mmCIF file of C-alpha atoms and ligand atoms in Angstrom:
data_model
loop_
_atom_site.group_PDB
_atom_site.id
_atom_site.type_symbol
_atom_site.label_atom_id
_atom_site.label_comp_id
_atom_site.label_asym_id
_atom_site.label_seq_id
_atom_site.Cartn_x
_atom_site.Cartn_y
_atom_site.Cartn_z
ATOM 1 C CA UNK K 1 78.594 74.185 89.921
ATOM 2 C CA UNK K 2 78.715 77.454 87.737
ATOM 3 C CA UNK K 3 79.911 80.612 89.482
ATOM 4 C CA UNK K 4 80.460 83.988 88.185
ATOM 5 C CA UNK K 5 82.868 86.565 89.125
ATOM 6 C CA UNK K 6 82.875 90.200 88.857
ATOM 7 C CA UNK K 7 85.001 92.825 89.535
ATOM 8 C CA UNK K 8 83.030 96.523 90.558
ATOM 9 C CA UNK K 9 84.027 99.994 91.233
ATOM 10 C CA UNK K 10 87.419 101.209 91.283
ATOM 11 C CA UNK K 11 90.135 99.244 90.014
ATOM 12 C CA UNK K 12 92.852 98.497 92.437
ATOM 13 C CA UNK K 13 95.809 96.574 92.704
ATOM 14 C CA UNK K 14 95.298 92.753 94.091
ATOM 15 C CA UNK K 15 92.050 92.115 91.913
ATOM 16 C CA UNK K 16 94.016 89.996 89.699
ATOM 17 C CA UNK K 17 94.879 87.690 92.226
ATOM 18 C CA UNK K 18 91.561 87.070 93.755
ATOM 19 C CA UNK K 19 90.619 86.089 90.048
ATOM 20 C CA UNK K 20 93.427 83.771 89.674
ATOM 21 C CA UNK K 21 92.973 82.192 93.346
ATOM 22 C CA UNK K 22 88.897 82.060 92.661
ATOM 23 C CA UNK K 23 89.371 80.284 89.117
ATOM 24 C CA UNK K 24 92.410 77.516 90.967
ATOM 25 C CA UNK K 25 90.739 76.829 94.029
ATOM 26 C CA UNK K 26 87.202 76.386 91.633
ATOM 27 C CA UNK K 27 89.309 73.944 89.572
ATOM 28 C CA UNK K 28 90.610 71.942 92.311
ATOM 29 C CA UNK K 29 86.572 71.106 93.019
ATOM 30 C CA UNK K 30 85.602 71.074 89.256
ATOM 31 C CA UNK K 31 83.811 73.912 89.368
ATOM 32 C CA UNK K 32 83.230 75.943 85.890
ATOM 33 C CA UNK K 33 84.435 79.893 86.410
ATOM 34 C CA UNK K 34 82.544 82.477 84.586
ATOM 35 C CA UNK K 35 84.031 86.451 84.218
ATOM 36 C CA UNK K 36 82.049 89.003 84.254
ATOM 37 C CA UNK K 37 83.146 91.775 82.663
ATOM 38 C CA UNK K 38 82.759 95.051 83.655
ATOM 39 C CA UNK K 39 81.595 94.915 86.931
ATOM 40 C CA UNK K 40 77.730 94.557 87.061
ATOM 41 C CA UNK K 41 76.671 96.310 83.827
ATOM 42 C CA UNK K 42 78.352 92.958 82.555
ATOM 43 C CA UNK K 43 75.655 91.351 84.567
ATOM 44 C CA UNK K 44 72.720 93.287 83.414
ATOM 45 C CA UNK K 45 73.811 92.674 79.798
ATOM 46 C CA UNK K 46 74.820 89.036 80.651
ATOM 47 C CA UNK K 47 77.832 89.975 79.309
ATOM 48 C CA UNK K 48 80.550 86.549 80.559
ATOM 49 C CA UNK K 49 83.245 84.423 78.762
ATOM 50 C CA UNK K 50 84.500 80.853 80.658
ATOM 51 C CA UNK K 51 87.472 81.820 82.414
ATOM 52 C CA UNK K 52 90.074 78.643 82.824
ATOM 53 C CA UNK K 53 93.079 78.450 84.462
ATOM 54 C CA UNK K 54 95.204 79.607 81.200
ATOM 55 C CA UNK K 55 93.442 82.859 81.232
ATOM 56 C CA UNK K 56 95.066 83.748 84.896
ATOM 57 C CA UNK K 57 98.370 82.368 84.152
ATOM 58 C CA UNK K 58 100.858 84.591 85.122
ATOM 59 C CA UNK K 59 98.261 87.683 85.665
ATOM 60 C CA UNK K 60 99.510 87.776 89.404
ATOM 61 C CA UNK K 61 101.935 90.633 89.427
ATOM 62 C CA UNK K 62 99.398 92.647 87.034
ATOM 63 C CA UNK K 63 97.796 96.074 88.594
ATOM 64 C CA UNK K 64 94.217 96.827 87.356
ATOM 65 C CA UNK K 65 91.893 93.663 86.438
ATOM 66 C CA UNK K 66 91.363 91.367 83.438
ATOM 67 C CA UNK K 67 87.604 91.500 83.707
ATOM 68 C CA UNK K 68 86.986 95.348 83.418
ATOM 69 C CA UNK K 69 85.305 97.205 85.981
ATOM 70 C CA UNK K 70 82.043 99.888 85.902
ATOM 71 C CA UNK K 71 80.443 102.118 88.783
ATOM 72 C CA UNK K 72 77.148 100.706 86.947
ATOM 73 C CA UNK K 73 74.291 100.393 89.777
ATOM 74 C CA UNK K 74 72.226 98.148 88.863
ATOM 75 C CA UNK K 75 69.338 98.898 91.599
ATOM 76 C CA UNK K 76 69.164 102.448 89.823
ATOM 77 C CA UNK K 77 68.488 100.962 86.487
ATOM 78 C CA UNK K 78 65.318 99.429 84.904
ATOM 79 C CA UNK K 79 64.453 96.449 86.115
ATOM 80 C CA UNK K 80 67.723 95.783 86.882
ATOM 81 C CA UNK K 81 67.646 93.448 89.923
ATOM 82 C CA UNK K 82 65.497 91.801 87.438
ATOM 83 C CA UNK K 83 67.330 91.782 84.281
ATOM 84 C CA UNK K 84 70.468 90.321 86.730
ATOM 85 C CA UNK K 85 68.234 87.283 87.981
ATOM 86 C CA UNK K 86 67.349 86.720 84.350
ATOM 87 C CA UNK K 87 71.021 86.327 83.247
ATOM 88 C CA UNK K 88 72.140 84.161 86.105
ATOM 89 C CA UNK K 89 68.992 81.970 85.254
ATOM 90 C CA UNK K 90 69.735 82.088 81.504
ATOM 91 C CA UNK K 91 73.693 81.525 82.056
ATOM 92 C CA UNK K 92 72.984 78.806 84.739
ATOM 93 C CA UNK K 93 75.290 80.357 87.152
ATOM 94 C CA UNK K 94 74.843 79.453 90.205
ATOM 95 C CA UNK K 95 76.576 81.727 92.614
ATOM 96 C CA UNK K 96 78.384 84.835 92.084
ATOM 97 C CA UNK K 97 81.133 86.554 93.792
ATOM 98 C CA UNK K 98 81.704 90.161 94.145
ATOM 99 C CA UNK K 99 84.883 91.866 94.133
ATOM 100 C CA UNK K 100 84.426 95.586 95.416
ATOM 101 C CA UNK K 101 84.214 98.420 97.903
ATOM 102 C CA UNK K 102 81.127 99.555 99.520
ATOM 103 C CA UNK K 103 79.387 100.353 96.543
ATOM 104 C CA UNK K 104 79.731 96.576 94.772
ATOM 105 C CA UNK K 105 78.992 94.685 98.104
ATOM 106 C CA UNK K 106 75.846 96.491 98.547
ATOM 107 C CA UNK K 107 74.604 95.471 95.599
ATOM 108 C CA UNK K 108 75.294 91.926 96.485
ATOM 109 C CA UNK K 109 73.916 92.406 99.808
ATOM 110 C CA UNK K 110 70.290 93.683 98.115
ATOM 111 C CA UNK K 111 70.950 90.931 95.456
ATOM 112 C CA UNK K 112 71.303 88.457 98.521
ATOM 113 C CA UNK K 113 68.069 89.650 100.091
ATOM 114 C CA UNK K 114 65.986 89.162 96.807
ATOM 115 C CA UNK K 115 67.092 85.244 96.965
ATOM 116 C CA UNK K 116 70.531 85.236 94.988
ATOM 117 C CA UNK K 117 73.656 83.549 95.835
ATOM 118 C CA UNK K 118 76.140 86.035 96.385
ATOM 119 C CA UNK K 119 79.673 86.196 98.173
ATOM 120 C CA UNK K 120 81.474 89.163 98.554
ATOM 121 C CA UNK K 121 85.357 90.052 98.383
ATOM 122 C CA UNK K 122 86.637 93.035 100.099
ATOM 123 C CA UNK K 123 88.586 95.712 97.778
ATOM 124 C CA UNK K 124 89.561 99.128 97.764
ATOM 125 C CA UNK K 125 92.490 101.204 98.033
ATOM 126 C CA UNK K 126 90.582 103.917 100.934
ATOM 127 C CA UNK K 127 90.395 101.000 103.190
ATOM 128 C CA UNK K 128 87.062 102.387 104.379
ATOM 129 C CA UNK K 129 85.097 98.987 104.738
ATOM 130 C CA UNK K 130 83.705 97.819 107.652
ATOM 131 C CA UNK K 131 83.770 94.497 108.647
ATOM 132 C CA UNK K 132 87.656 93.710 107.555
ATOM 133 C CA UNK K 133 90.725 95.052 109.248
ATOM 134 C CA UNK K 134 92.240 95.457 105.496
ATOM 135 C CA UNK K 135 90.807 95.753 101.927
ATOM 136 C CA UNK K 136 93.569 94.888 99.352
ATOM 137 C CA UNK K 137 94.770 97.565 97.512
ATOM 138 C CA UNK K 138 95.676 99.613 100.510
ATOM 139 C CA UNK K 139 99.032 98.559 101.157
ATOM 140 C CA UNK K 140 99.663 99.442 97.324
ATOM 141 C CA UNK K 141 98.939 102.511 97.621
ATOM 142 C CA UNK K 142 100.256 103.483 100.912
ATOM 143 C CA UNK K 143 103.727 102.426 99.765
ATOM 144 C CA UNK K 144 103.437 105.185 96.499
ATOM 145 C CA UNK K 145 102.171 107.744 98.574
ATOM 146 C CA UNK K 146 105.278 107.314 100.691
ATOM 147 C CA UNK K 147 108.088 106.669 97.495
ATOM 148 C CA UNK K 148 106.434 110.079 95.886
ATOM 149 C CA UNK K 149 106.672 111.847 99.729
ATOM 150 C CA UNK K 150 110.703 110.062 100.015
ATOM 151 C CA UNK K 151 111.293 111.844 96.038
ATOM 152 C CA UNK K 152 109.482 115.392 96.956
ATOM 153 C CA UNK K 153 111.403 115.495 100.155
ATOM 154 C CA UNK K 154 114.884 116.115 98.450
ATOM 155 C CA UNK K 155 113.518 118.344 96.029
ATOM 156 C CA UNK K 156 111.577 120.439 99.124
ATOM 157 C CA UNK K 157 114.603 120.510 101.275
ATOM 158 C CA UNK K 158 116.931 121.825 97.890
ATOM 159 C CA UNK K 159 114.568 124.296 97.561
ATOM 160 C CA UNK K 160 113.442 124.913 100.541
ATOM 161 C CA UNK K 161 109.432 124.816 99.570
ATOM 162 C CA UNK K 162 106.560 123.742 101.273
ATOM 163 C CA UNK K 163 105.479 120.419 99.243
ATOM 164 C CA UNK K 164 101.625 119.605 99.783
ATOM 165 C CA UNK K 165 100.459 116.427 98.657
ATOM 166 C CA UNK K 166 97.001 115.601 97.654
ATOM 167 C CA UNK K 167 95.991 111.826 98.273
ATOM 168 C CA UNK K 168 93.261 109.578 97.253
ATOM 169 C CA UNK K 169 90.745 108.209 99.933
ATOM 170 C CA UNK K 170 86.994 109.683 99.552
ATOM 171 C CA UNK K 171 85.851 110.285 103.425
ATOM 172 C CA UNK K 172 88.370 108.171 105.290
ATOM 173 C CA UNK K 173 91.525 109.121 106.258
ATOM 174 C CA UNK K 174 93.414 106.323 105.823
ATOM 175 C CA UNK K 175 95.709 106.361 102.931
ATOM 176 C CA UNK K 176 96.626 110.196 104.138
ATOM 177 C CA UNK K 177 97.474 109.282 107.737
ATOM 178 C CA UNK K 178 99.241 105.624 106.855
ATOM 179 C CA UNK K 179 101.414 107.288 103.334
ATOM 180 C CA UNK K 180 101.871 110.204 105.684
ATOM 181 C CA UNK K 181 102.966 108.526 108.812
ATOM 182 C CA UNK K 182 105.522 106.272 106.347
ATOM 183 C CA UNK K 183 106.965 109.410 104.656
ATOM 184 C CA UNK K 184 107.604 111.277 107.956
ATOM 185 C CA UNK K 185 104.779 113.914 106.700
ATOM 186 C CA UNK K 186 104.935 117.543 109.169
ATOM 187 C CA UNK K 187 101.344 117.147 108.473
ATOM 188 C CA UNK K 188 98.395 114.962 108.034
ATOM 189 C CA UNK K 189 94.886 116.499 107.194
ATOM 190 C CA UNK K 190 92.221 114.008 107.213
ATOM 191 C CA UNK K 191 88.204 114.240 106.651
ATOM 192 C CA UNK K 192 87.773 112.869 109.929
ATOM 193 C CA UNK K 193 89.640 115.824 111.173
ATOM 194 C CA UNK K 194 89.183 119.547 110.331
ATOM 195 C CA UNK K 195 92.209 121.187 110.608
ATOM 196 C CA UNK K 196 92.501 125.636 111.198
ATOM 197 C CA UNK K 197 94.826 127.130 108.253
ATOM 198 C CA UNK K 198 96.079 129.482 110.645
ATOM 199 C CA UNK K 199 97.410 127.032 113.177
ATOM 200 C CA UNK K 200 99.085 125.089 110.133
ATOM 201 C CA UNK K 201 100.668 127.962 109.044
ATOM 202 C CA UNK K 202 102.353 128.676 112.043
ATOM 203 C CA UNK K 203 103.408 125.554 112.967
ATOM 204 C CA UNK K 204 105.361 125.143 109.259
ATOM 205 C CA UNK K 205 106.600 128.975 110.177
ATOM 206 C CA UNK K 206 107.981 127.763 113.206
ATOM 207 C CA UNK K 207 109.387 124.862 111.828
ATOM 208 C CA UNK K 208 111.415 127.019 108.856
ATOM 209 C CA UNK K 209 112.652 129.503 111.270
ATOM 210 C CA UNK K 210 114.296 126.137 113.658
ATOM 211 C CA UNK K 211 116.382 125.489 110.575
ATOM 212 C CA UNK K 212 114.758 122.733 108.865
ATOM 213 C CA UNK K 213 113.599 124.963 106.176
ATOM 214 C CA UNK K 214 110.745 122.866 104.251
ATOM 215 C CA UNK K 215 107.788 120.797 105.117
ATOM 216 C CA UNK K 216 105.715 117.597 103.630
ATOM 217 C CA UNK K 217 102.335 118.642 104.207
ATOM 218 C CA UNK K 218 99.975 115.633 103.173
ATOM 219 C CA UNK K 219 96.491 116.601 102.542
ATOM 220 C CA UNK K 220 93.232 113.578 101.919
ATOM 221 C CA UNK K 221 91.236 115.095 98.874
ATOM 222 C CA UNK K 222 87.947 114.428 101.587
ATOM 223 C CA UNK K 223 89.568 116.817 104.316
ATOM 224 C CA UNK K 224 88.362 120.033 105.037
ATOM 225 C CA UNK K 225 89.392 123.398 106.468
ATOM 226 C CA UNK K 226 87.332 124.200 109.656
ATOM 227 C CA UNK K 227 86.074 127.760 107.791
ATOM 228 C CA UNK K 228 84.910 125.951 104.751
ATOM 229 C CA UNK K 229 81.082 124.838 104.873
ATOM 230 C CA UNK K 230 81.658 122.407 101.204
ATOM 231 C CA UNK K 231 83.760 120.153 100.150
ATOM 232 C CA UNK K 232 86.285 120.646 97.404
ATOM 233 C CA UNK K 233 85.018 118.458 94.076
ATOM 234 C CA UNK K 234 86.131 119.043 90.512
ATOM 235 C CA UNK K 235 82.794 119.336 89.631
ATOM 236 C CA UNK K 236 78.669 118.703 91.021
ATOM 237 C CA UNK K 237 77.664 115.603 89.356
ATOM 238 C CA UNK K 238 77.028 112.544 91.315
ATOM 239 C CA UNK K 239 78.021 109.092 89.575
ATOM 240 C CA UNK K 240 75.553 106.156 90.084
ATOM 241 C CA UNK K 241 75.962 105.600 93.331
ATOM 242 C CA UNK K 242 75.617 109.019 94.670
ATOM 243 C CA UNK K 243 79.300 109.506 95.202
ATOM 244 C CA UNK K 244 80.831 112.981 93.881
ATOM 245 C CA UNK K 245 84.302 113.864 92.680
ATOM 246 C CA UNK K 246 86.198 115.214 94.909
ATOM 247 C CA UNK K 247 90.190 116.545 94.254
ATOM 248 C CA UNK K 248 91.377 120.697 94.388
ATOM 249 C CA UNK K 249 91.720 120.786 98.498
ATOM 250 C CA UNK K 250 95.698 120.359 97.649
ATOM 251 C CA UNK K 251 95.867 124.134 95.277
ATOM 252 C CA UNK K 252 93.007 125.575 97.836
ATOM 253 C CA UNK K 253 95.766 125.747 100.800
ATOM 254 C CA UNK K 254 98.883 125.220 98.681
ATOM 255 C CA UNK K 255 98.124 129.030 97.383
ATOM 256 C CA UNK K 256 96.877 129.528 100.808
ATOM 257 C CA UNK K 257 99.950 128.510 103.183
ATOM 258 C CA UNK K 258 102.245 130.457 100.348
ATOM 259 C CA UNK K 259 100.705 133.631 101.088
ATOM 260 C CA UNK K 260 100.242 133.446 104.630
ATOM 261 C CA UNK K 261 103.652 131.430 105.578
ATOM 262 C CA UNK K 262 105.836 133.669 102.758
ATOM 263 C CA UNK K 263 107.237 130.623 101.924
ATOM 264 C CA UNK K 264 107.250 129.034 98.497
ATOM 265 C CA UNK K 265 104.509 126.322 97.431
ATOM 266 C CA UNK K 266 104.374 123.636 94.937
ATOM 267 C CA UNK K 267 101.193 121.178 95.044
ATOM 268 C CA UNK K 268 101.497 117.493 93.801
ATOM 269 C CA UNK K 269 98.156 115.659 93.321
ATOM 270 C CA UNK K 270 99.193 111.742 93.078
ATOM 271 C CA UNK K 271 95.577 110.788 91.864
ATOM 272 C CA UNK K 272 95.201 107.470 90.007
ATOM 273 C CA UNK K 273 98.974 106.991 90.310
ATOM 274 C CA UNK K 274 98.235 105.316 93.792
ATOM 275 C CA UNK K 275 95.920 102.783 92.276
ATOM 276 C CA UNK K 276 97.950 101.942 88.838
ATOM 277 C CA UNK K 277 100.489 99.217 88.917
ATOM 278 C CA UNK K 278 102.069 96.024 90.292
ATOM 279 C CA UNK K 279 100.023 95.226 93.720
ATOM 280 C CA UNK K 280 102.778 94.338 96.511
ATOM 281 C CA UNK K 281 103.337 91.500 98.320
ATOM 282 C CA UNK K 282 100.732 91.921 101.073
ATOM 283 C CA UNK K 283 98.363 93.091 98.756
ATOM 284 C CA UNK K 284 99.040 89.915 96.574
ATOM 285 C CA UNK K 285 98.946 87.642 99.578
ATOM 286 C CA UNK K 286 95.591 89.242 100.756
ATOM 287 C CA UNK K 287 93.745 88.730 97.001
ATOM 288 C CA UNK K 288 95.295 85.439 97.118
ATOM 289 C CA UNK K 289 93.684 84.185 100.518
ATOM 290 C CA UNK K 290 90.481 85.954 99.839
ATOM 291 C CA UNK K 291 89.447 84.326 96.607
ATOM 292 C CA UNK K 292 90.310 80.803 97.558
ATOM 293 C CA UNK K 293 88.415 81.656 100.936
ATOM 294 C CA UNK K 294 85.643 82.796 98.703
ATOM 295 C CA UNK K 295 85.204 79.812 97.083
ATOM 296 C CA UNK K 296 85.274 77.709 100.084
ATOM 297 C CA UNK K 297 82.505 80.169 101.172
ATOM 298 C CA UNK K 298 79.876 78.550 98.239
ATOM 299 C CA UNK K 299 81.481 75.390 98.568
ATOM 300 C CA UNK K 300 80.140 75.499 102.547
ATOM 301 C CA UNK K 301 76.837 76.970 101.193
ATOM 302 C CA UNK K 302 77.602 80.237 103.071
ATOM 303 C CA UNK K 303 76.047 82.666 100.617
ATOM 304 C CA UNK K 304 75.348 86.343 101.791
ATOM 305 C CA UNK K 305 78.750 86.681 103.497
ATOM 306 C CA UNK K 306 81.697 88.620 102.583
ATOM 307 C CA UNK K 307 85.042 87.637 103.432
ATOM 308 C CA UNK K 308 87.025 89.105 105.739
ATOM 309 C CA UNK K 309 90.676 89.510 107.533
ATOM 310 C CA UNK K 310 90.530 89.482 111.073
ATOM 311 C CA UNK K 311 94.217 89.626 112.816
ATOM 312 C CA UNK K 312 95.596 87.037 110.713
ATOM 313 C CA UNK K 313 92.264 84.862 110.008
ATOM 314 C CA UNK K 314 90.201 84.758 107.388
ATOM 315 C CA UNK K 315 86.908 84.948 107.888
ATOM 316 C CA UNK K 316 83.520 85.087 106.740
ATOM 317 C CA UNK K 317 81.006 88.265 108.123
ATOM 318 C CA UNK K 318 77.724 88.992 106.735
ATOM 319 C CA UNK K 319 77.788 91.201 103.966
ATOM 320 C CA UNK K 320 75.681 93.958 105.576
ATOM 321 C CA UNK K 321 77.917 93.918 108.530
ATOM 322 C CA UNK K 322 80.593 95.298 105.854
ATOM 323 C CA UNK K 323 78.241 97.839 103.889
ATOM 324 C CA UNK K 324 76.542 99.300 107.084
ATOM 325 C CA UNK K 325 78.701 102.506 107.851
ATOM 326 C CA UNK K 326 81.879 103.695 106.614
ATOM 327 C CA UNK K 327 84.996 102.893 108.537
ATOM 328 C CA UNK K 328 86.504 105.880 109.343
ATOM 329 C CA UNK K 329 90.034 106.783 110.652
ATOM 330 C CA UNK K 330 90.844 104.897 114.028
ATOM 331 C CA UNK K 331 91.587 107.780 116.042
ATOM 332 C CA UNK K 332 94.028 106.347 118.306
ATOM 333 C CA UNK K 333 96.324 105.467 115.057
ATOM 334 C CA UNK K 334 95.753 109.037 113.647
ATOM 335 C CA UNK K 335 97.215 110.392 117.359
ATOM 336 C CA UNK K 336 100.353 108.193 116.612
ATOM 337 C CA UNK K 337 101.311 109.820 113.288
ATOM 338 C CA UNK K 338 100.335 113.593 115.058
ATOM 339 C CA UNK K 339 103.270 113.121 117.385
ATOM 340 C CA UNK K 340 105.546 113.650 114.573
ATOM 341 C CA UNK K 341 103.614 117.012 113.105
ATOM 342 C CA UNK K 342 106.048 119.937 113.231
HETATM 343 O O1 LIG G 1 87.394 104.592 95.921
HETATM 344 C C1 LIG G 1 88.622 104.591 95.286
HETATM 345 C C2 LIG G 1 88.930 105.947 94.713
HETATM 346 O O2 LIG G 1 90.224 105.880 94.140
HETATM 347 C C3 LIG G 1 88.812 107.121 95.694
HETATM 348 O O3 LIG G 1 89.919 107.228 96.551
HETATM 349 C C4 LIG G 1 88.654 108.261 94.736
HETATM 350 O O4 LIG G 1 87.966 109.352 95.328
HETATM 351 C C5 LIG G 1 87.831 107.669 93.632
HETATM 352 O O5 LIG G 1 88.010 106.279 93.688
HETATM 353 C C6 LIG G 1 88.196 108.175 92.256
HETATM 354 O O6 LIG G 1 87.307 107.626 91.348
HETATM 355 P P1 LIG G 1 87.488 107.651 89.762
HETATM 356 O O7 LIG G 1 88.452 106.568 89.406
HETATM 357 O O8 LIG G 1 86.119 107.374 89.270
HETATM 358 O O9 LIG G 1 88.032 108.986 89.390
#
């Protein structure tokens, strides 16, 4: 048995160790490993190199991912569900697992439908897949959104500033509300959510004049004020998969809250600084379970699926349970961090 991997979309932390669990548990059944690289423009350009268990010696602790990773869509190029069939057929693989968010797994799932054996492996760091309670990644980044809000909180409360932070997450609000709720945030403005300046603004006015004299305001780069009709982006264009850039909310009310609260403003946008780096444990455990899982999936023939974590299980779902709507911000969790807004 011949199976490709690939790893799509964003990089995150954790990738690494789904490759290394994917190419031990494959050698433990003789099966040959191929990588893909660069996500699935390494499939339409059949683009692969054997990977053995020396290559993923001792790549467990290392962020981003030794196969390279594209937002190439391969439905939106020229015969490229085509040109991918051709390349498995040419490069005898015989199944191929996917390593991505929504974007990745949706190609697999159309790939599945036109006949090909795919499996899919749940990453990102917005956590905004259906289907799994966790993508890996998350944790990662959750923890540096809370060291950066621990570091700006002694420099806020010296200078008595209002520090907003700008976080990572696209339309979900779940690296906001989890870094937030971690780092005691006075805060948390979410897409899910929109949120009135004005009422902001007074609440961190009445929180200066108690005595505490500075606030953590965390802000999702999706969220939006409820007098703005568009999103902030840094610019219009779309990438392949229709997805555009978003990041600037964090200056818009940072200048905003300055003028209307008084009080002084500094903005700190943590960007790609959530997703860089050494994954942590749970994020390494997670990888770990889901790539030997994943090759138990084509072992039991169960192509189509994506796996999953489920409590403390892992399981298999079909991969267009996981790709069929966003999973947005549990609103019961969001309440729990709001209890602790000043
Ligand atoms: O989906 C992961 C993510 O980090 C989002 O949170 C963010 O909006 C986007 O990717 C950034 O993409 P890029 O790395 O292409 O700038």
């Amino acid at each position: 048995m011949k199976i490709g991997i690939l790893t799509g979309g964003g990089d995150c932390p954790g990738l690494n160790a789904v490759i290394r669990a994917v190419v031990k548990r494959g050698a433990e059944y003789g099966y040959e490993i191929l990588g893909v690289k660069n996500g699935w423009k390494g499939m339409l350009e059949g683009d692969t190199f054997p990977l053995n268990t020396d290559h993923v010696s001792e790549i467990l602790p290392r962020g981003g991912t030794i196969l390279g990773t594209s937002r190439t869509n391969p439905t939106k190029e020229p015969d490229g569900v085509k040109k991918i069939k051709d390349n498995m057929k040419a490069l005898n693989m015989d199944a191929l697992i996917a390593v991505g968010g929504d974007d990745t797994l949706g190609v697999a799932y159309e790939l599945s439908k036109e006949g090909l054996k795919t499996v899919g492996v749940p990453k990102t760091i917005d956590n905004d897949l259906s289907a799994t309670d966790y993508t890996f990644g998350f944790d990662t980044s959750i923890n540096i959104v809370m060291e950066a809000i621990d570091r700006l909180r002694t420099t806020a409360e010296s200078h008595h500033r209002v520090m907003v932070v700008e976080v990572m997450g696209r339309h979900a609000g779940w690296i906001a509300t989890s870094g937030g709720m971690a780092g005691g945030a006075d805060a948390i403005l979410i897409p899910e959510v929109r949120f009135n300046l004005n009422e902001l603004c007074e609440s961190i006015k009445k929180k200066h004049k108690g005595g505490k004299d500075f606030s953590i305001i965390v802000v999702a780069e999706g969220a939006k004020p409820i007098e703005e009709k568009e999103l902030v982006t840094q610019d219009k264009k779309l990438d392949a998969f229709g997805h555009i850039r978003l990041g600037g909310i964090g200056q818009r009310i940072g200048h905003a809250i300055e003028k209307m609260t008084g009080y002084e403003t500094r903005v700190v946008v943590l960007g790609h600084l959530q997703r860089g780096g050494t994954p942590t444990a749970f994020d390494r455990i997670l990888g770990t379970r889901f790539g030997v899982k994943a090759i138990e999936l084509i072992k039991e023939g169960k192509f189509g699926n994506m796996v999953s974590l489920q409590g403390n299980e892992i399981v298999s779902v079909p991969l267009e349970k996981a790709v069929e709507k966003l999973k947005t911000i549990d609103m019961d969790f969001y309440e729990v961090a709001r209890t602790f807004f000043a």
